[in-house]
Short mmCIF file of C-alpha atoms in Angstrom, two decimals:
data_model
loop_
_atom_site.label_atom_id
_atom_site.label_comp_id
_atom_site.label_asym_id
_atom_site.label_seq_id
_atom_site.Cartn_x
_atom_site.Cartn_y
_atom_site.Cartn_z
CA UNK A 12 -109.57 153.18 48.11
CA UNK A 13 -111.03 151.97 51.50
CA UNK A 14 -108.95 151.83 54.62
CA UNK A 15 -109.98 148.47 56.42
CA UNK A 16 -110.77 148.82 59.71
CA UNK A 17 -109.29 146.67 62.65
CA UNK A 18 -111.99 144.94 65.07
CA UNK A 19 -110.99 145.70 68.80
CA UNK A 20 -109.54 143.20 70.20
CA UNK A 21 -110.32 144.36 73.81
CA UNK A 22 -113.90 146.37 75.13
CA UNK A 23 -112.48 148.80 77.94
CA UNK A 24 -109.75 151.01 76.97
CA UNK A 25 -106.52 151.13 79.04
CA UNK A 26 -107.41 153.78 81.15
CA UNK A 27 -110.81 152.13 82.42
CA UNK A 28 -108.53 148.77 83.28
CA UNK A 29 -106.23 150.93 85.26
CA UNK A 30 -109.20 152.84 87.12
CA UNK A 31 -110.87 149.66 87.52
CA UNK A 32 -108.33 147.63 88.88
CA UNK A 33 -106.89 150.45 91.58
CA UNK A 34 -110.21 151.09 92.75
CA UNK A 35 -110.85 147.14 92.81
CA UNK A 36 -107.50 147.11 94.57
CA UNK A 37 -108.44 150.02 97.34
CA UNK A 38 -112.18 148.46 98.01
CA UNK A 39 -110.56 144.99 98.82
CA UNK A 40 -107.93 146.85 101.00
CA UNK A 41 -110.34 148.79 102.95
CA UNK A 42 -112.53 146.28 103.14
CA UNK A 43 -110.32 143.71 105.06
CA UNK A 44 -109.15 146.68 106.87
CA UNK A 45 -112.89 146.56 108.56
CA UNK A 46 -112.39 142.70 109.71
CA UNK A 47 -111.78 141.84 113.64
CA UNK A 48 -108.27 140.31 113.03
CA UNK A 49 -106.96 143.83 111.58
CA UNK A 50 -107.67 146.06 114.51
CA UNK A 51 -106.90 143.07 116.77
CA UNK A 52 -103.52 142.72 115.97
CA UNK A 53 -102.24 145.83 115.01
CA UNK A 54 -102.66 145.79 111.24
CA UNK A 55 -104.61 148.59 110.70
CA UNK A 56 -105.42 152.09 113.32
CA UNK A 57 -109.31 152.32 114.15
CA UNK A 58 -110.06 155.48 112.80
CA UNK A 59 -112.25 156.19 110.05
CA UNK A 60 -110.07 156.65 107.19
CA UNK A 61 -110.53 153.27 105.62
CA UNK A 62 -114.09 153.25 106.12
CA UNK A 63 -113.98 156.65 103.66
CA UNK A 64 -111.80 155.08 101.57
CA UNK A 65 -113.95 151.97 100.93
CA UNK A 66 -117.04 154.29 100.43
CA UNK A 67 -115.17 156.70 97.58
CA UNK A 68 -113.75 152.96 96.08
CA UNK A 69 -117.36 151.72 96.17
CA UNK A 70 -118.44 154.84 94.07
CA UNK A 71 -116.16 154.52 91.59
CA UNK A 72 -116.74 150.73 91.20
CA UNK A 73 -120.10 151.53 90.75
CA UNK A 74 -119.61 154.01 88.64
CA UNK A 75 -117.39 152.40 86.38
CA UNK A 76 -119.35 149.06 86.60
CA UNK A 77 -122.63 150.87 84.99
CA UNK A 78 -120.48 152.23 82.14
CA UNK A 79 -118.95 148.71 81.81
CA UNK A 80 -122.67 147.47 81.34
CA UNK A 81 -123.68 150.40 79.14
CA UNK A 82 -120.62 149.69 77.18
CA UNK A 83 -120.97 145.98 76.86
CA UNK A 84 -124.66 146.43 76.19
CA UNK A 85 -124.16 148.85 73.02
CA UNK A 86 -121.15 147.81 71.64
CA UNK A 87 -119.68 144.59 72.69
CA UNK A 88 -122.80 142.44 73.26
CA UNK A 89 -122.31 141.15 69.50
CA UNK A 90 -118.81 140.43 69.29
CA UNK A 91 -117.69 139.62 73.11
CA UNK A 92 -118.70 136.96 75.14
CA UNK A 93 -118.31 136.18 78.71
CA UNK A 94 -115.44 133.50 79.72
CA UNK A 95 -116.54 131.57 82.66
CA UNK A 96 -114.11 133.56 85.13
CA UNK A 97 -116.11 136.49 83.98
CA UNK A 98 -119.42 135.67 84.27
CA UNK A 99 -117.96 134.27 87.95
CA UNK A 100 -117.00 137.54 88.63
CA UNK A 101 -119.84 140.02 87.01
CA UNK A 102 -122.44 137.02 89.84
CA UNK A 103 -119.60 137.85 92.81
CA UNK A 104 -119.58 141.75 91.69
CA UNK A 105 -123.58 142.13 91.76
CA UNK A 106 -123.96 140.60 95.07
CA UNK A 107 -121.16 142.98 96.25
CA UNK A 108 -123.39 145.55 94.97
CA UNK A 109 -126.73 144.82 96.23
CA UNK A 110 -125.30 143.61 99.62
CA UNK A 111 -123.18 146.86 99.75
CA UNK A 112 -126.13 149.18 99.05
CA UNK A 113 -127.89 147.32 101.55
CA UNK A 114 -124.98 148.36 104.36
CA UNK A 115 -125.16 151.82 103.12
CA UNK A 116 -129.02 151.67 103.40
CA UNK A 117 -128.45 150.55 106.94
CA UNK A 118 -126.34 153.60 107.79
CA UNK A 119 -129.28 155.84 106.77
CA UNK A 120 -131.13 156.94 110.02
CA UNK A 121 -134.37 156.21 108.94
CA UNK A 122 -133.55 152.80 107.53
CA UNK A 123 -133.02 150.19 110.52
CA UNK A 124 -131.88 146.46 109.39
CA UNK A 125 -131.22 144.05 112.64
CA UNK A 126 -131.68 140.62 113.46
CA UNK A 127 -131.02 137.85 110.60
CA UNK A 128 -132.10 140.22 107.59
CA UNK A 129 -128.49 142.43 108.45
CA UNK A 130 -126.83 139.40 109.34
CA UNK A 131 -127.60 137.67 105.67
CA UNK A 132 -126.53 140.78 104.10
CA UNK A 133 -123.48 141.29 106.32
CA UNK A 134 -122.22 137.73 105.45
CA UNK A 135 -123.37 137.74 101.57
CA UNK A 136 -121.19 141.16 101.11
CA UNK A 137 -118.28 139.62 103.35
CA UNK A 138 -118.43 135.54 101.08
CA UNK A 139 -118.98 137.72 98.05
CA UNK A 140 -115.39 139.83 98.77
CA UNK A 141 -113.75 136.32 99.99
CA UNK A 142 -114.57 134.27 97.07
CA UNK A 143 -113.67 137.04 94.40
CA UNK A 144 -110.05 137.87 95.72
CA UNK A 145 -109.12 133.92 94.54
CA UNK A 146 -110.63 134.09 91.62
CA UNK A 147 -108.83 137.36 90.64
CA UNK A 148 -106.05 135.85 91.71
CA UNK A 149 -106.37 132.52 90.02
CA UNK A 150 -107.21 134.39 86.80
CA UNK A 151 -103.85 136.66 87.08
CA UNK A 152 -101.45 133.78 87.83
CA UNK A 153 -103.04 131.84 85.02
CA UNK A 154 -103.07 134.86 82.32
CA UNK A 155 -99.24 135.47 83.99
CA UNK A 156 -98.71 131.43 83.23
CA UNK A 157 -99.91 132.41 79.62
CA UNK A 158 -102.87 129.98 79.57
CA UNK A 159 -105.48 132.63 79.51
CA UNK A 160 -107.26 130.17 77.01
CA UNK A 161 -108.30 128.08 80.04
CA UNK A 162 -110.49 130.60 81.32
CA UNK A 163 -112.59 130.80 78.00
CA UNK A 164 -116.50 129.30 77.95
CA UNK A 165 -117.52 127.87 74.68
CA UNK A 166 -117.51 130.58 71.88
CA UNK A 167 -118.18 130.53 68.58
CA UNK A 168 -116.27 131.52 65.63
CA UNK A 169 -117.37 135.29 65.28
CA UNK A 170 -117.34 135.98 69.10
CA UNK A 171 -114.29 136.65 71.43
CA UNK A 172 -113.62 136.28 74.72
CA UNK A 173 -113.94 139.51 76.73
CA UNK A 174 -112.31 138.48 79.81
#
């Protein structure tokens, strides 16, 4: 007798959710933390803790954002699709990314950025964090509404959603 097997119904486990969304959580944090209006009125000390904490978030992000793709690539490719919240977000996440490596590349002392080339990557890492903390929390107030179904592109009859 065969025992059927259940198709996932989800990619990421539990565990990578939770990992993702605290370090999500502690890189948007931090990362306001760094903006003029914090210091200026008190919300935040100007020591260097938050910059280290937005670095070690970044890492993780990173680091769970290339298993995410490994992941997706090997196993969920066939069966998951993209919802149009998600592909939103995976656009908004790379250009956090590549503008984030950019800063980083800026801190190196060999590497100098200035003029309008750090100022373009400055503002595309600071639109890029804007614009996703709506969209996360449009997509959590709707999937807390129960109309998750909204966020869903066109799929087909053998492919899910994936987020």
């Amino acid at each position: 007798m065969m025992r059927s097997q259940n198709k996932p119904t989800q990619l990421f486990s539990g565990i990578f959710c939770f990992f993702w969304t605290t370090a999500l959580l502690t890189a948007v944090c931090s990362g306001l933390s760094h903006l003029p209006f914090a210091v200026r009125y008190g919300l935040v000390q100007t020591d260097a803790r938050t910059t280290i904490w937005h670095y070690y978030a970044a890492a993780v992000l990173l680091m769970l954002g290339t298993y995410a793709v490994i992941i997706w690539w090997c196993g969920g490719r066939k069966e998951f699709s993209f919802t149009r919240c998600g592909a939103i977000r995976t656009v908004l996440l790379v250009l956090l990314s590549l503008s984030g490596l950019g800063l980083m590349l800026h801190n190196l002392p060999d590497v100098a950025l200035f003029g309008r080339a750090y100022t373009a990557i400055k503002f595309c890492h600071l639109f890029s964090a804007l614009l996703l903390v709506p969209v996360l929390l449009m997509q959590g107030a709707l999937w807390l509404a129960g109309r998750p179904s909204s966020l869903k592109a066109c799929i087909t009859k053998t492919r899910r959603p994936s987020a």
